Amino acid sequence: MSESDAAAQQSQEAGGASAPSRRAVLGWGGAGFALGAAAAGGAAAAFGGGSDMVSAASAGAAVPFHGEHQAGIASAVQDRLHFAAFDVKTKDRAELVKLLKEWTAAARLMTAGLPVGDVHEGLPEAPPTDTGEALGLKASRLTLTIGFGPGLFAKDRFGLEGKRPEALVDLELFPGDNLDPARSGGDLCVQACADDPQVAVHAIRQLARIGFGRTAMRWSQLGFGKTSSTTPDEQTPRNMMGFKDGTRNISGTDKAALDQHVWVGAGDGSDWLTGGSYLVARRIRMNIETWDRTPLQEQEDIFGRDKGEGAPVGKSKERDEPFLKAMKPEAHVRLAHPDTNNGATILRRGYSFTDGTDGLGRLDAGLFFLAYQRDIRKGFIPIQRNLARSDVLNEYIQHVGSAVFAVPPGVRDKDDWWGRTLFA
Amino acid sequence: MRPARLTVIAAASVAAALTAVTGCAQKSDAGGSDAIKVVASDSACDVSKTEFPSGKVQIDVENKGSKVTEVYVLFPDARIVTERENIGPGTKASITAEIKAGDYKIVCKPGMKGDGIAKDVKATGKGGEEKRSPEMDAAVAAYRAYVVQQAEETLPKAQAFADAVKAGDVEAAKKAYAPSRIGWERTEPVAESFGDIDPKVDVREDGLEAGQDPAKDWTGWHRLEKALWADNKIGDWEKELADLLITDLTDWQKKVGQAEITPTSIANGAKELLDEVATGKVTGEEERYSRTDLVDFKANVEGAQKAYELLKPIASKNDPELVKQLDTQFAALNTLLDKYRVDQATYEFTSYDKVGEQERKELSDGVNALAEPLSKLAAAVTK
């Protein structure tokens, strides 16, 4: 079955769905928002493209790997994440370049839904090239996005010290941070997003394998239930606290906003990064159990939104323009809003995580926060300073992992590779 | 520390080896004038005919020397087709075997030591052994010699350990413990292929099966390790266990020459040694009482490196890039290990409980960096 056939079949299945999903009913209540292009016709349409339907319609599809920007930033957010940070072990610049070319070739295949090499046709005496767990699965909108950490630009390493962008700053220690070095930093990162967790995990696993000897996995994070969307025609998903957060996220189709807040521009100082972006990754642990014992009113006051609809204080609909002064001064939404931060705006792409329980029987759960921006100094930092200082939510969360990366521009064509502009 | 690997298949007994070479219908009249006569002396091994029909073959041996001797029929890769040990001076013995068409060696070992005196012989007729290149046979023969040598060298070291245990000398036994394991650890995939020996000598308490009683059924090195380091005392049962360890290791030494070894099993065996490191040593599970994990680690790496060096001439032709990578990664891992080596001339390493989390991660990264390309060696050897 070709990809377009697969997509068509999926589309049919979605269109033929007679009952609306629970989420669609709860979230929209027939409010009549603009429909997602994919959710066409029938009963589904009446309830307006809930996220379930959009992803069902496009689950098999492949997201183009080549382009001006890397996929996985402004692309519609998929359901699942496997994020990995690597240390570069080789000291040889040529080896590193070779690795990046091999990774690019593998990423090109995997994002098209193909294995990286033989799965079961190879020599019986040798391990297969591709580990095989994604065999038979669709591309599942897999995107692979690479980032370069500050360590790569260190002096006497790969001759890149002159190319470290000024905006790739080492983050300060914010009040309340409790960072675990084993969940922080990294010379390289790869963000794998897909609608199928197995597809995302498979992708990271193949890259790790190709990298052994040249890279070593430093840490990785699985994520589910995207906590923000770049598609405003879908409802905003909920985080582990049960709230909608990130309603004001930049739309993946809003070119002007992306150019202004996300993509590094030609005059920004680092030419090799033009068309790229900066990524801040934070593992934010939530004190789930104490949150769950918090009265509803307090929960809503902390966020500055109501729990059911997600409407800002005093408003009735989620997307109503918030009146910040109506919120408590320390409300999360008020403190995070661009108007409170001199217009600072970031593109959020975070995911919920639950990594089992800690030794005390508490859920090790929270938000794996991913933010893309044109300049970390103007994006994440002022917002986080503001939040770390006063956000009442801090009583229920703690930042336990942190990393920053420069995210290079897209791979243009089949001869191009991740990092070409940096190493050229 | 896991029974019965698939890649190295032991010929469990001579009988099995014989079955393996059976299959040619042509039958020679056993005995009488058709028999191959071997006259062994202290310095010669005369064979009456160097070509004979394949099938059932009788070899009549006469020892005219002054030393006890043994006679082997070997495949070109040094695997044993058949053998007879303990042929005393002035005595005769007969050996019968089914031998397929192909090239073999008849070897006499005066004094039952060393390489012996070899004669090339040929079995003619239909059928024949699977074709292997002379390079492959040489690699297999050399690896077989290595595993035999490791077993032989291990026994006196194990005996020293056992003697210290039996003397009730805890300190001396502690000192002799890790060195007694090196030969085993270097050739573990082959040693493990004799499924019945590994559970007796190298099992850990948590490796016992349901229904086994640790007080009775747990034997071997790690049981004694626990007595020495955790309990700090040697009782009568430990002394018995020391003897048992020697019995089992002697059994291993006898069998090791019969292991079925192929170029790919050597290659995959090398990778398995790194797997041992990755799953047992890096985690600190293997030597949980003595904390001598890094000694085993080093021995595993050395065994893998030996296997690799023997296959390198073949691999360099087929995949020079891989060979380059493996050379680099072996060197890198050895350099990393040397950081924890008290003296480069000995096998004394830092106690593993003194190796921090970060350092363990570094060791683990080094193992992954080597094991991943090493997993491609079998393919590079066969293609």
mmCIF file with all atom_site columns, N, CA, C and O in Angstrom, chain A residues 87 89 95 98 123 125-127 129 182 209-210 212-214 216-218, chain B residues 264 268 321 324-325 329 361-362 365 368-369 372 375-376 378-379 382-383:
data_model
loop_
_atom_site.group_PDB
_atom_site.id
_atom_site.type_symbol
_atom_site.label_atom_id
_atom_site.label_alt_id
_atom_site.label_comp_id
_atom_site.label_asym_id
_atom_site.label_entity_id
_atom_site.label_seq_id
_atom_site.pdbx_PDB_ins_code
_atom_site.Cartn_x
_atom_site.Cartn_y
_atom_site.Cartn_z
_atom_site.occupancy
_atom_site.B_iso_or_equiv
_atom_site.pdbx_formal_charge
_atom_site.auth_seq_id
_atom_site.auth_comp_id
_atom_site.auth_asym_id
_atom_site.auth_atom_id
_atom_site.pdbx_PDB_model_num
ATOM 1   N N  . ASP A 1 87  ? 26.278 12.699  24.270 1.00 0.00 ? 87  ASP A N  1
ATOM 2   C CA . ASP A 1 87  ? 27.628 13.245  24.376 1.00 0.00 ? 87  ASP A CA 1
ATOM 3   C C  . ASP A 1 87  ? 28.390 12.795  23.138 1.00 0.00 ? 87  ASP A C  1
ATOM 4   O O  . ASP A 1 87  ? 28.253 11.644  22.717 1.00 0.00 ? 87  ASP A O  1
ATOM 5   N N  . LYS A 1 89  ? 31.676 11.500  21.690 1.00 0.00 ? 89  LYS A N  1
ATOM 6   C CA . LYS A 1 89  ? 32.851 10.847  22.252 1.00 0.00 ? 89  LYS A CA 1
ATOM 7   C C  . LYS A 1 89  ? 34.081 10.982  21.347 1.00 0.00 ? 89  LYS A C  1
ATOM 8   O O  . LYS A 1 89  ? 35.198 10.943  21.805 1.00 0.00 ? 89  LYS A O  1
ATOM 9   N N  . GLU A 1 95  ? 35.170 12.546  11.806 1.00 0.00 ? 95  GLU A N  1
ATOM 10  C CA . GLU A 1 95  ? 34.303 11.465  12.282 1.00 0.00 ? 95  GLU A CA 1
ATOM 11  C C  . GLU A 1 95  ? 32.918 11.997  12.652 1.00 0.00 ? 95  GLU A C  1
ATOM 12  O O  . GLU A 1 95  ? 31.899 11.367  12.387 1.00 0.00 ? 95  GLU A O  1
ATOM 13  N N  . LYS A 1 98  ? 31.023 12.729  9.574  1.00 0.00 ? 98  LYS A N  1
ATOM 14  C CA . LYS A 1 98  ? 30.589 11.465  8.981  1.00 0.00 ? 98  LYS A CA 1
ATOM 15  C C  . LYS A 1 98  ? 29.350 10.946  9.713  1.00 0.00 ? 98  LYS A C  1
ATOM 16  O O  . LYS A 1 98  ? 28.392 10.483  9.095  1.00 0.00 ? 98  LYS A O  1
ATOM 17  N N  . LEU A 1 123 ? 22.800 -11.530 6.820  1.00 0.00 ? 123 LEU A N  1
ATOM 18  C CA . LEU A 1 123 ? 23.493 -12.756 7.194  1.00 0.00 ? 123 LEU A CA 1
ATOM 19  C C  . LEU A 1 123 ? 22.926 -13.324 8.487  1.00 0.00 ? 123 LEU A C  1
ATOM 20  O O  . LEU A 1 123 ? 22.711 -12.587 9.441  1.00 0.00 ? 123 LEU A O  1
ATOM 21  N N  . GLU A 1 125 ? 24.440 -14.956 10.611 1.00 0.00 ? 125 GLU A N  1
ATOM 22  C CA . GLU A 1 125 ? 25.451 -14.896 11.680 1.00 0.00 ? 125 GLU A CA 1
ATOM 23  C C  . GLU A 1 125 ? 25.643 -13.498 12.233 1.00 0.00 ? 125 GLU A C  1
ATOM 24  O O  . GLU A 1 125 ? 26.373 -13.305 13.190 1.00 0.00 ? 125 GLU A O  1
ATOM 25  N N  . ALA A 1 126 ? 25.040 -12.509 11.598 1.00 0.00 ? 126 ALA A N  1
ATOM 26  C CA . ALA A 1 126 ? 25.278 -11.133 12.027 1.00 0.00 ? 126 ALA A CA 1
ATOM 27  C C  . ALA A 1 126 ? 23.973 -10.495 12.478 1.00 0.00 ? 126 ALA A C  1
ATOM 28  O O  . ALA A 1 126 ? 22.901 -10.859 12.001 1.00 0.00 ? 126 ALA A O  1
ATOM 29  N N  . PRO A 1 127 ? 24.055 -9.545  13.426 1.00 0.00 ? 127 PRO A N  1
ATOM 30  C CA . PRO A 1 127 ? 22.809 -8.870  13.829 1.00 0.00 ? 127 PRO A CA 1
ATOM 31  C C  . PRO A 1 127 ? 22.280 -8.025  12.673 1.00 0.00 ? 127 PRO A C  1
ATOM 32  O O  . PRO A 1 127 ? 23.062 -7.478  11.905 1.00 0.00 ? 127 PRO A O  1
ATOM 33  N N  . THR A 1 129 ? 20.827 -4.927  10.531 1.00 0.00 ? 129 THR A N  1
ATOM 34  C CA . THR A 1 129 ? 21.213 -3.517  10.574 1.00 0.00 ? 129 THR A CA 1
ATOM 35  C C  . THR A 1 129 ? 20.141 -2.682  11.263 1.00 0.00 ? 129 THR A C  1
ATOM 36  O O  . THR A 1 129 ? 20.436 -1.823  12.077 1.00 0.00 ? 129 THR A O  1
ATOM 37  N N  . ALA A 1 182 ? 22.549 14.271  35.387 1.00 0.00 ? 182 ALA A N  1
ATOM 38  C CA . ALA A 1 182 ? 22.288 13.097  34.558 1.00 0.00 ? 182 ALA A CA 1
ATOM 39  C C  . ALA A 1 182 ? 21.041 13.259  33.688 1.00 0.00 ? 182 ALA A C  1
ATOM 40  O O  . ALA A 1 182 ? 20.739 12.410  32.854 1.00 0.00 ? 182 ALA A O  1
ATOM 41  N N  . ARG A 1 209 ? 22.458 3.625   17.946 1.00 0.00 ? 209 ARG A N  1
ATOM 42  C CA . ARG A 1 209 ? 23.254 2.491   17.509 1.00 0.00 ? 209 ARG A CA 1
ATOM 43  C C  . ARG A 1 209 ? 24.297 2.915   16.474 1.00 0.00 ? 209 ARG A C  1
ATOM 44  O O  . ARG A 1 209 ? 25.457 2.522   16.539 1.00 0.00 ? 209 ARG A O  1
ATOM 45  N N  . ILE A 1 210 ? 23.844 3.708   15.532 1.00 0.00 ? 210 ILE A N  1
ATOM 46  C CA . ILE A 1 210 ? 24.781 4.199   14.516 1.00 0.00 ? 210 ILE A CA 1
ATOM 47  C C  . ILE A 1 210 ? 25.871 5.019   15.190 1.00 0.00 ? 210 ILE A C  1
ATOM 48  O O  . ILE A 1 210 ? 27.026 5.017   14.790 1.00 0.00 ? 210 ILE A O  1
ATOM 49  N N  . PHE A 1 212 ? 27.167 4.735   18.343 1.00 0.00 ? 212 PHE A N  1
ATOM 50  C CA . PHE A 1 212 ? 28.043 4.127   19.359 1.00 0.00 ? 212 PHE A CA 1
ATOM 51  C C  . PHE A 1 212 ? 29.515 4.255   18.972 1.00 0.00 ? 212 PHE A C  1
ATOM 52  O O  . PHE A 1 212 ? 29.896 3.934   17.858 1.00 0.00 ? 212 PHE A O  1
ATOM 53  N N  . GLY A 1 213 ? 30.317 4.700   19.913 1.00 0.00 ? 213 GLY A N  1
ATOM 54  C CA . GLY A 1 213 ? 31.737 4.897   19.642 1.00 0.00 ? 213 GLY A CA 1
ATOM 55  C C  . GLY A 1 213 ? 32.028 6.342   19.296 1.00 0.00 ? 213 GLY A C  1
ATOM 56  O O  . GLY A 1 213 ? 33.077 6.866   19.614 1.00 0.00 ? 213 GLY A O  1
ATOM 57  N N  . ARG A 1 214 ? 31.054 6.985   18.650 1.00 0.00 ? 214 ARG A N  1
ATOM 58  C CA . ARG A 1 214 ? 31.218 8.397   18.328 1.00 0.00 ? 214 ARG A CA 1
ATOM 59  C C  . ARG A 1 214 ? 30.330 9.247   19.230 1.00 0.00 ? 214 ARG A C  1
ATOM 60  O O  . ARG A 1 214 ? 30.682 10.368  19.591 1.00 0.00 ? 214 ARG A O  1
ATOM 61  N N  . ALA A 1 216 ? 27.557 8.861   22.764 1.00 0.00 ? 216 ALA A N  1
ATOM 62  C CA . ALA A 1 216 ? 26.985 8.019   23.816 1.00 0.00 ? 216 ALA A CA 1
ATOM 63  C C  . ALA A 1 216 ? 25.731 8.718   24.306 1.00 0.00 ? 216 ALA A C  1
ATOM 64  O O  . ALA A 1 216 ? 25.725 9.931   24.496 1.00 0.00 ? 216 ALA A O  1
ATOM 65  N N  . MET A 1 217 ? 24.690 7.949   24.501 1.00 0.00 ? 217 MET A N  1
ATOM 66  C CA . MET A 1 217 ? 23.452 8.531   25.009 1.00 0.00 ? 217 MET A CA 1
ATOM 67  C C  . MET A 1 217 ? 23.695 9.080   26.405 1.00 0.00 ? 217 MET A C  1
ATOM 68  O O  . MET A 1 217 ? 24.214 8.385   27.271 1.00 0.00 ? 217 MET A O  1
ATOM 69  N N  . ARG A 1 218 ? 23.330 10.322  26.600 1.00 0.00 ? 218 ARG A N  1
ATOM 70  C CA . ARG A 1 218 ? 23.513 10.944  27.916 1.00 0.00 ? 218 ARG A CA 1
ATOM 71  C C  . ARG A 1 218 ? 22.254 10.800  28.759 1.00 0.00 ? 218 ARG A C  1
ATOM 72  O O  . ARG A 1 218 ? 22.297 10.393  29.900 1.00 0.00 ? 218 ARG A O  1
ATOM 73  N N  . THR B 2 264 ? 32.737 -17.645 12.444 1.00 0.00 ? 264 THR B N  1
ATOM 74  C CA . THR B 2 264 ? 31.692 -16.739 12.930 1.00 0.00 ? 264 THR B CA 1
ATOM 75  C C  . THR B 2 264 ? 31.451 -16.916 14.429 1.00 0.00 ? 264 THR B C  1
ATOM 76  O O  . THR B 2 264 ? 31.111 -15.960 15.115 1.00 0.00 ? 264 THR B O  1
ATOM 77  N N  . ASN B 2 268 ? 31.405 -13.877 16.972 1.00 0.00 ? 268 ASN B N  1
ATOM 78  C CA . ASN B 2 268 ? 30.278 -13.608 17.858 1.00 0.00 ? 268 ASN B CA 1
ATOM 79  C C  . ASN B 2 268 ? 30.643 -13.870 19.315 1.00 0.00 ? 268 ASN B C  1
ATOM 80  O O  . ASN B 2 268 ? 30.100 -13.242 20.221 1.00 0.00 ? 268 ASN B O  1
ATOM 81  N N  . GLU B 2 321 ? 37.298 -0.653  6.898  1.00 0.00 ? 321 GLU B N  1
ATOM 82  C CA . GLU B 2 321 ? 36.768 0.428   7.729  1.00 0.00 ? 321 GLU B CA 1
ATOM 83  C C  . GLU B 2 321 ? 36.425 -0.093  9.129  1.00 0.00 ? 321 GLU B C  1
ATOM 84  O O  . GLU B 2 321 ? 36.729 0.542   10.143 1.00 0.00 ? 321 GLU B O  1
ATOM 85  N N  . LYS B 2 324 ? 39.529 -0.721  11.191 1.00 0.00 ? 324 LYS B N  1
ATOM 86  C CA . LYS B 2 324 ? 40.065 0.542   11.704 1.00 0.00 ? 324 LYS B CA 1
ATOM 87  C C  . LYS B 2 324 ? 39.313 0.961   12.973 1.00 0.00 ? 324 LYS B C  1
ATOM 88  O O  . LYS B 2 324 ? 39.898 1.336   13.985 1.00 0.00 ? 324 LYS B O  1
ATOM 89  N N  . GLN B 2 325 ? 38.003 0.855   12.860 1.00 0.00 ? 325 GLN B N  1
ATOM 90  C CA . GLN B 2 325 ? 37.136 1.237   13.989 1.00 0.00 ? 325 GLN B CA 1
ATOM 91  C C  . GLN B 2 325 ? 37.419 0.347   15.211 1.00 0.00 ? 325 GLN B C  1
ATOM 92  O O  . GLN B 2 325 ? 37.507 0.838   16.330 1.00 0.00 ? 325 GLN B O  1
ATOM 93  N N  . GLN B 2 329 ? 38.739 1.352   18.935 1.00 0.00 ? 329 GLN B N  1
ATOM 94  C CA . GLN B 2 329 ? 37.911 1.165   20.123 1.00 0.00 ? 329 GLN B CA 1
ATOM 95  C C  . GLN B 2 329 ? 38.539 0.205   21.128 1.00 0.00 ? 329 GLN B C  1
ATOM 96  O O  . GLN B 2 329 ? 38.379 0.386   22.335 1.00 0.00 ? 329 GLN B O  1
ATOM 97  N N  . LYS B 2 361 ? 29.624 5.079   33.975 1.00 0.00 ? 361 LYS B N  1
ATOM 98  C CA . LYS B 2 361 ? 28.982 5.474   32.714 1.00 0.00 ? 361 LYS B CA 1
ATOM 99  C C  . LYS B 2 361 ? 30.020 5.548   31.603 1.00 0.00 ? 361 LYS B C  1
ATOM 100 O O  . LYS B 2 361 ? 29.796 5.103   30.477 1.00 0.00 ? 361 LYS B O  1
ATOM 101 N N  . GLU B 2 362 ? 31.186 6.078   31.941 1.00 0.00 ? 362 GLU B N  1
ATOM 102 C CA . GLU B 2 362 ? 32.266 6.193   30.970 1.00 0.00 ? 362 GLU B CA 1
ATOM 103 C C  . GLU B 2 362 ? 32.718 4.799   30.503 1.00 0.00 ? 362 GLU B C  1
ATOM 104 O O  . GLU B 2 362 ? 32.933 4.570   29.308 1.00 0.00 ? 362 GLU B O  1
ATOM 105 N N  . ASP B 2 365 ? 29.999 3.413   28.278 1.00 0.00 ? 365 ASP B N  1
ATOM 106 C CA . ASP B 2 365 ? 30.082 4.026   26.939 1.00 0.00 ? 365 ASP B CA 1
ATOM 107 C C  . ASP B 2 365 ? 31.199 3.383   26.125 1.00 0.00 ? 365 ASP B C  1
ATOM 108 O O  . ASP B 2 365 ? 31.052 3.130   24.929 1.00 0.00 ? 365 ASP B O  1
ATOM 109 N N  . ASN B 2 368 ? 30.022 -0.024  24.912 1.00 0.00 ? 368 ASN B N  1
ATOM 110 C CA . ASN B 2 368 ? 29.097 0.125   23.778 1.00 0.00 ? 368 ASN B CA 1
ATOM 111 C C  . ASN B 2 368 ? 29.837 0.507   22.506 1.00 0.00 ? 368 ASN B C  1
ATOM 112 O O  . ASN B 2 368 ? 29.521 0.037   21.420 1.00 0.00 ? 368 ASN B O  1
ATOM 113 N N  . ALA B 2 369 ? 30.817 1.384   22.668 1.00 0.00 ? 369 ALA B N  1
ATOM 114 C CA . ALA B 2 369 ? 31.558 1.866   21.505 1.00 0.00 ? 369 ALA B CA 1
ATOM 115 C C  . ALA B 2 369 ? 32.316 0.727   20.830 1.00 0.00 ? 369 ALA B C  1
ATOM 116 O O  . ALA B 2 369 ? 32.492 0.716   19.628 1.00 0.00 ? 369 ALA B O  1
ATOM 117 N N  . GLU B 2 372 ? 29.381 -2.529  19.643 1.00 0.00 ? 372 GLU B N  1
ATOM 118 C CA . GLU B 2 372 ? 28.521 -2.327  18.470 1.00 0.00 ? 372 GLU B CA 1
ATOM 119 C C  . GLU B 2 372 ? 29.268 -2.685  17.177 1.00 0.00 ? 372 GLU B C  1
ATOM 120 O O  . GLU B 2 372 ? 28.808 -3.526  16.413 1.00 0.00 ? 372 GLU B O  1
ATOM 121 N N  . SER B 2 375 ? 29.917 -6.393  16.850 1.00 0.00 ? 375 SER B N  1
ATOM 122 C CA . SER B 2 375 ? 28.794 -7.228  16.433 1.00 0.00 ? 375 SER B CA 1
ATOM 123 C C  . SER B 2 375 ? 28.763 -7.373  14.911 1.00 0.00 ? 375 SER B C  1
ATOM 124 O O  . SER B 2 375 ? 28.052 -8.210  14.376 1.00 0.00 ? 375 SER B O  1
ATOM 125 N N  . LYS B 2 376 ? 29.541 -6.553  14.213 1.00 0.00 ? 376 LYS B N  1
ATOM 126 C CA . LYS B 2 376 ? 29.567 -6.636  12.741 1.00 0.00 ? 376 LYS B CA 1
ATOM 127 C C  . LYS B 2 376 ? 30.727 -7.485  12.245 1.00 0.00 ? 376 LYS B C  1
ATOM 128 O O  . LYS B 2 376 ? 30.901 -7.676  11.048 1.00 0.00 ? 376 LYS B O  1
ATOM 129 N N  . ALA B 2 378 ? 31.327 -10.743 12.578 1.00 0.00 ? 378 ALA B N  1
ATOM 130 C CA . ALA B 2 378 ? 30.942 -12.021 11.973 1.00 0.00 ? 378 ALA B CA 1
ATOM 131 C C  . ALA B 2 378 ? 30.589 -11.829 10.496 1.00 0.00 ? 378 ALA B C  1
ATOM 132 O O  . ALA B 2 378 ? 30.975 -12.623 9.637  1.00 0.00 ? 378 ALA B O  1
ATOM 133 N N  . ALA B 2 379 ? 29.866 -10.749 10.219 1.00 0.00 ? 379 ALA B N  1
ATOM 134 C CA . ALA B 2 379 ? 29.494 -10.469 8.834  1.00 0.00 ? 379 ALA B CA 1
ATOM 135 C C  . ALA B 2 379 ? 30.731 -10.179 7.996  1.00 0.00 ? 379 ALA B C  1
ATOM 136 O O  . ALA B 2 379 ? 30.849 -10.616 6.856  1.00 0.00 ? 379 ALA B O  1
ATOM 137 N N  . THR B 2 382 ? 32.433 -13.467 7.135  1.00 0.00 ? 382 THR B N  1
ATOM 138 C CA . THR B 2 382 ? 31.755 -14.420 6.231  1.00 0.00 ? 382 THR B CA 1
ATOM 139 C C  . THR B 2 382 ? 31.522 -13.880 4.830  1.00 0.00 ? 382 THR B C  1
ATOM 140 O O  . THR B 2 382 ? 31.338 -14.652 3.919  1.00 0.00 ? 382 THR B O  1
ATOM 141 N N  . LYS B 2 383 ? 31.486 -12.586 4.673  1.00 0.00 ? 383 LYS B N  1
ATOM 142 C CA . LYS B 2 383 ? 31.052 -12.090 3.351  1.00 0.00 ? 383 LYS B CA 1
ATOM 143 C C  . LYS B 2 383 ? 32.110 -12.297 2.268  1.00 0.00 ? 383 LYS B C  1
ATOM 144 O O  . LYS B 2 383 ? 33.256 -12.516 2.568  1.00 0.00 ? 383 LYS B O  1
#
